[in-house]
Tab-separated table of C-alpha atoms in Angstrom:
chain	number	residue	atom	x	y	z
A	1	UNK	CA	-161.013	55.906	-12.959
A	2	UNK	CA	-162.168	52.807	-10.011
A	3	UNK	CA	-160.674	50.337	-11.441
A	4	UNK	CA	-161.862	46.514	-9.962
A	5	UNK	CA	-158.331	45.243	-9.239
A	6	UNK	CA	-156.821	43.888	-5.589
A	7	UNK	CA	-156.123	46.699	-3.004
A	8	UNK	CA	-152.478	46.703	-2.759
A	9	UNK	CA	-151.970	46.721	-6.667
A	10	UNK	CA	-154.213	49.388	-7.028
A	11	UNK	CA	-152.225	51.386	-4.922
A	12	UNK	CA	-148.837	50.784	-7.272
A	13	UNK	CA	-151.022	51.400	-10.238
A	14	UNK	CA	-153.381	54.068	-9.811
A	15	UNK	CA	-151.429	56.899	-11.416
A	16	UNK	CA	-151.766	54.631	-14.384
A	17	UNK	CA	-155.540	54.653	-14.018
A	18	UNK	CA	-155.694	58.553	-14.605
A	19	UNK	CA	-153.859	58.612	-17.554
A	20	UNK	CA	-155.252	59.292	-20.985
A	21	UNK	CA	-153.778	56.073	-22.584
A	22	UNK	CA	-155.840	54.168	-19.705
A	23	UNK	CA	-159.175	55.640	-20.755
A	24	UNK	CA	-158.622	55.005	-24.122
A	25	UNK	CA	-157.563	51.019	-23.445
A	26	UNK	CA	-160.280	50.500	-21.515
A	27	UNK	CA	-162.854	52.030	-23.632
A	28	UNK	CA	-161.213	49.884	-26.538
A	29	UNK	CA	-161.809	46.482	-24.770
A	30	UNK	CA	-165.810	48.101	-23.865
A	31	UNK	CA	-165.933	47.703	-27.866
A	32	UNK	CA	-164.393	44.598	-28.549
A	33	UNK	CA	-166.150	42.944	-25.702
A	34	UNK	CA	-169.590	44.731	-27.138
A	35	UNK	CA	-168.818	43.974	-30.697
A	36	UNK	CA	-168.102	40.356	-30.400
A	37	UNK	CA	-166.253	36.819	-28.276
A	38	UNK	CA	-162.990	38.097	-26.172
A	39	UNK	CA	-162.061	35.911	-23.389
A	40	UNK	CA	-160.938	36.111	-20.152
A	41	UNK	CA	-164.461	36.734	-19.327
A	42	UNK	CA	-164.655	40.519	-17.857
A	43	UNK	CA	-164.761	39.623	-14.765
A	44	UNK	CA	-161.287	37.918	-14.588
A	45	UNK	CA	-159.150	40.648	-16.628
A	46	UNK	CA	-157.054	41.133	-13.672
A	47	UNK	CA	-157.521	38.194	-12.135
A	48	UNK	CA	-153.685	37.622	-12.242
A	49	UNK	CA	-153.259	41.176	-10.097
A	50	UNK	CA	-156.473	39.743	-7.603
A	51	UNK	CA	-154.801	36.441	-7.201
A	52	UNK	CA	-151.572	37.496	-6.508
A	53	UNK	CA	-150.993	40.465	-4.502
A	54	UNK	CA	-148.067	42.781	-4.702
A	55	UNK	CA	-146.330	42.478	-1.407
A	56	UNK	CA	-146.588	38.630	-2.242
A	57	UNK	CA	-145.146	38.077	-5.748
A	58	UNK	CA	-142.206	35.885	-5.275
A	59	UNK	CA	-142.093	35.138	-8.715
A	60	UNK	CA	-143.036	36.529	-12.233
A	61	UNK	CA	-143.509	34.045	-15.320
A	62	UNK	CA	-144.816	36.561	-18.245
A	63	UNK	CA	-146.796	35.500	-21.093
A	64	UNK	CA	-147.886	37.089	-24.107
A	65	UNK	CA	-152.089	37.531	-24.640
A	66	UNK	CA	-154.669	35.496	-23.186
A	67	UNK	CA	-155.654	32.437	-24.833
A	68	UNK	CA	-158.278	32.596	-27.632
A	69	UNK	CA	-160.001	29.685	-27.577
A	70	UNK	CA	-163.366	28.537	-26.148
A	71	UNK	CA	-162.638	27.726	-22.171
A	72	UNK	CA	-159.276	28.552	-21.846
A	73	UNK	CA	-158.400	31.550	-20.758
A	74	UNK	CA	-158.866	32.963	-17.622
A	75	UNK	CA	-156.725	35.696	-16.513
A	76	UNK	CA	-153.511	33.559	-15.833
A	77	UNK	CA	-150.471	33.165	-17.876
A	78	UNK	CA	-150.203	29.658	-19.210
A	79	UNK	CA	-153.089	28.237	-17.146
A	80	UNK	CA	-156.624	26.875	-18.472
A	81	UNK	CA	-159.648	26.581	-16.718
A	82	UNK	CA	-160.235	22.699	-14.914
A	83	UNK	CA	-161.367	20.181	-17.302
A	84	UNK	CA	-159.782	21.986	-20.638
A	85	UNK	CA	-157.426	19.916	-22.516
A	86	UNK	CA	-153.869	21.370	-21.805
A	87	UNK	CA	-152.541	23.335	-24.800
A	88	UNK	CA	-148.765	22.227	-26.292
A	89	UNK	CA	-147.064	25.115	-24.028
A	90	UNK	CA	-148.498	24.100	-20.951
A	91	UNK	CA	-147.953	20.607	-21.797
A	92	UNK	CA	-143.977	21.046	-21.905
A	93	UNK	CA	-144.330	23.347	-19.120
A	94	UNK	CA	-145.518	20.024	-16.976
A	95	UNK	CA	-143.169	17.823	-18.702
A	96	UNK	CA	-139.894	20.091	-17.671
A	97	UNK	CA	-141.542	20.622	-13.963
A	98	UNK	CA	-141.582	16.380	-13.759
A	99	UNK	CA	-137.679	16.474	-15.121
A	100	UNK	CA	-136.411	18.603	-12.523
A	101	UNK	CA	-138.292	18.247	-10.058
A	102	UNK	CA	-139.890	14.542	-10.139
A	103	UNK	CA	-143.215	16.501	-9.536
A	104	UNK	CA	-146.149	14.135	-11.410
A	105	UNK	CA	-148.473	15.888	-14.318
A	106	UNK	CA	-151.090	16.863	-12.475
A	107	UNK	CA	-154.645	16.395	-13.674
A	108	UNK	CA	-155.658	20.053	-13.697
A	109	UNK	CA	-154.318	22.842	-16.341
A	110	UNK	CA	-155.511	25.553	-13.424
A	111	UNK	CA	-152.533	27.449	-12.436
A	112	UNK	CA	-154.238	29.008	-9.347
A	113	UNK	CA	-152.839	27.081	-7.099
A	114	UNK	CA	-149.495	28.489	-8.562
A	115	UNK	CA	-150.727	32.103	-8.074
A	116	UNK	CA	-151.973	31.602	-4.655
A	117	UNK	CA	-148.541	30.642	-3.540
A	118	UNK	CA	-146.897	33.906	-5.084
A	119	UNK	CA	-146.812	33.495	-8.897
A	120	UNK	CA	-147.997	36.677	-10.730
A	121	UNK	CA	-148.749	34.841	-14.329
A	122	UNK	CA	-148.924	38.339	-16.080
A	123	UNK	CA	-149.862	38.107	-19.776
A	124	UNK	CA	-148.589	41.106	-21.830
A	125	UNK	CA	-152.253	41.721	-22.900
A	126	UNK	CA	-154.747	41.191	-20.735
A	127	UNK	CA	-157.201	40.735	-23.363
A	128	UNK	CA	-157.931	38.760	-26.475
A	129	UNK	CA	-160.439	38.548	-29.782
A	130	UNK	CA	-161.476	35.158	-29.955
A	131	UNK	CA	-159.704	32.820	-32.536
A	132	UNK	CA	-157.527	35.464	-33.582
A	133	UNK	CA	-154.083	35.859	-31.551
A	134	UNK	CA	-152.694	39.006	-30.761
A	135	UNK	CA	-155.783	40.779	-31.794
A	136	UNK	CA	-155.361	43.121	-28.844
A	137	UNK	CA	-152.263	43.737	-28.620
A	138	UNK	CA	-152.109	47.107	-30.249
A	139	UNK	CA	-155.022	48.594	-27.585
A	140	UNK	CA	-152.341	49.712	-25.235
A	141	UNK	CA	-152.343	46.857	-22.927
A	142	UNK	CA	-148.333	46.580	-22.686
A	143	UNK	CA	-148.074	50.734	-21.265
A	144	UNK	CA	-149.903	48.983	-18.651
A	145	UNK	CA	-148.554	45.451	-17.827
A	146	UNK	CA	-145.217	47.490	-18.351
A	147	UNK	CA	-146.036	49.844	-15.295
A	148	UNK	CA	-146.668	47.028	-13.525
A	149	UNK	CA	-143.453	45.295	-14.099
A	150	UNK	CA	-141.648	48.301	-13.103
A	151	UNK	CA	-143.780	48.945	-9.913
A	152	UNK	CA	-142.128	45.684	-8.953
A	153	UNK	CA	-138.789	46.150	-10.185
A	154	UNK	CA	-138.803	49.382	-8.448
A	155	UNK	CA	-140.433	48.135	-4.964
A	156	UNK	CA	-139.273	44.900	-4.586
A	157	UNK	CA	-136.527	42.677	-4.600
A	158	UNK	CA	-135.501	39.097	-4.586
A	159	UNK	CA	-137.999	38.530	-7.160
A	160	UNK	CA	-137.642	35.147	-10.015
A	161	UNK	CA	-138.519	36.317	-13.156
A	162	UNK	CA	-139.054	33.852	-15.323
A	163	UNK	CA	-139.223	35.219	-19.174
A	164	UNK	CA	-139.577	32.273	-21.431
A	165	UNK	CA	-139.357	33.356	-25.721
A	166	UNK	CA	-137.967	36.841	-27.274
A	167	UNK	CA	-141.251	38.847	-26.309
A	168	UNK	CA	-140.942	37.934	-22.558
A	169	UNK	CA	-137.132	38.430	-23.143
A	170	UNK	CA	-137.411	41.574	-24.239
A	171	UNK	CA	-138.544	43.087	-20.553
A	172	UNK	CA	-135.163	42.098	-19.126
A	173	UNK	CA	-134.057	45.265	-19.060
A	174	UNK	CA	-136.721	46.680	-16.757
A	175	UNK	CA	-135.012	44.096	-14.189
A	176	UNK	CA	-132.644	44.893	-11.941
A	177	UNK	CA	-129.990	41.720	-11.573
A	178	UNK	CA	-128.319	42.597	-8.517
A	179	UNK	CA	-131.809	42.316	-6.543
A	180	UNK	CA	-133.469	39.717	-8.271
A	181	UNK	CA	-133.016	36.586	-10.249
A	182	UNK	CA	-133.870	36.267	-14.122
A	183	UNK	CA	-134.421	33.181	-15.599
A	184	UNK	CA	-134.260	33.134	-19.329
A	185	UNK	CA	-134.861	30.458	-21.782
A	186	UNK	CA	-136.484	30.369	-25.603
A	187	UNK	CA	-140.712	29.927	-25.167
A	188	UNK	CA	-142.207	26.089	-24.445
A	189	UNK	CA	-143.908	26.168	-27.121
A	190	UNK	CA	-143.131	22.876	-29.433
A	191	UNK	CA	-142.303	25.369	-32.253
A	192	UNK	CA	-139.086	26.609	-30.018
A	193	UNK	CA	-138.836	24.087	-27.149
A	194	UNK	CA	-138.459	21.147	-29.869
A	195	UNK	CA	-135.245	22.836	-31.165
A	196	UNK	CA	-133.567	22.866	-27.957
A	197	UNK	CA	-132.790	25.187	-25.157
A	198	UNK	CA	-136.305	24.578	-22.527
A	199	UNK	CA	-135.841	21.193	-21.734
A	200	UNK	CA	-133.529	20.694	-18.820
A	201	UNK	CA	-132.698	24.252	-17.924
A	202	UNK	CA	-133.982	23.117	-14.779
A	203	UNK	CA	-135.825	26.732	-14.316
A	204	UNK	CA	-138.043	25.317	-11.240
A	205	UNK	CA	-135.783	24.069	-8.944
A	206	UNK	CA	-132.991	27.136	-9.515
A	207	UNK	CA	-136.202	29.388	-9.011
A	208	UNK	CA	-136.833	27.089	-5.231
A	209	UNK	CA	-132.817	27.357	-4.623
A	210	UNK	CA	-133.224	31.523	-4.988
A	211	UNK	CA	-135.596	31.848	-3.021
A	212	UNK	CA	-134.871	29.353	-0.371
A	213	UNK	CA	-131.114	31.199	-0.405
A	214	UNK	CA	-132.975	34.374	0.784
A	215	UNK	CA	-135.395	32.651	3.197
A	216	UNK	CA	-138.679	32.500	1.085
A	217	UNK	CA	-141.009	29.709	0.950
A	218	UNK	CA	-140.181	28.001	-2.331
A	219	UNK	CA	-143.177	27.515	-4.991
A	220	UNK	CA	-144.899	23.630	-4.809
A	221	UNK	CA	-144.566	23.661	-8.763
């Protein structure tokens, strides 16, 4: 199957492509995108992947599904579209940043500049119904996003992974520890972050401190 997706990432992933499971997902999301609102918008499915090449992922922060409201999502973990209201996650996300690292809020929710730098935001599922959460997440999206994880894990090193809440938390064990650095911490959403253990785990600037350790450019959170 030609998939659209950045050169180097199709490489890692195209024994993925030719497998049944991948026909079958992609055929799924044909439907769902026939039948009715999904968002990203087709065109940025992989934008995560086309943003962020392999050989240049310094860090991984992995999400869950796209966002399923009008605007938001675009193919980034976390990240709206400019001019869209930041949702409570993202808002905490910006608070914590501004904690440890005295960085302002800035006026933009677009996390692009974030991915141009080295940040693969990787949702889970790459794909979502609109106003209905998770309403993908059984099309086989994870066999994917999984494969990609492990491409990583397998050809890379000194890697931050950043795996915020128990579904993020629960691909720690695709990680090697001796080559790379995992960051864990319960999800910024209010619903968690509220009862304690986001705020002031100072994730961003032990994230810089890794990297800078094994002569990487740190991320300008």
């Amino acid at each position: 199957m030609d998939v659209k997706i950045e050169s180097s990432w199709k490489e890692h992933l195209q024994a993925e492509f030719e497998k049944p499971y991948f026909a079958n997902l992609a055929e799924a999301v044909r439907r769902e995108y026939s039948a009715g609102v999904c968002y990203p918008p087709g065109s940025l499915i992989f934008n995560a992947f086309n943003q962020t090449p392999f050989d240049k992922v310094k860090v991984v922060i992995l999400g869950q599904d796209p966002y399923h409201e009008p605007g938001q999502a675009h193919g980034l973990s976390f990240s709206v579209q400019d001019g869209v209201p930041f949702p409570p996650s993202l808002q905490n996300i910006f608070k914590e940043i501004a904690d440890d690292l005295g960085a302002p809020i800035p006026p933009s929710g677009n996390l692009t500049r974030w991915a141009q730098q080295g940040v693969l935001l990787l949702n889970a599922t790459l794909s979502v119904r609109a106003h209905m959460a998770n309403s993908h997440a059984s099309l086989g999206w994870q066999q994917f996003t999984d494969a990609a994880i492990r491409a990583l894990a397998t050809n890379r090193e000194n890697i931050v992974y950043m795996l915020w809440g128990g579904f993020a938390r629960s691909k720690a064990g695709m990680i090697d520890r001796t080559r790379n650095l995992v960051l864990e911490s319960v999800h910024p959403s209010p619903l968690s972050a509220n009862r304690g253990g986001w705020f002031g785990q100072h994730q961003f600037s032990r994230c810089n401190a890794y990297l800078q350790e094994h002569g990487i450019t740190p991320i300008i959170w």
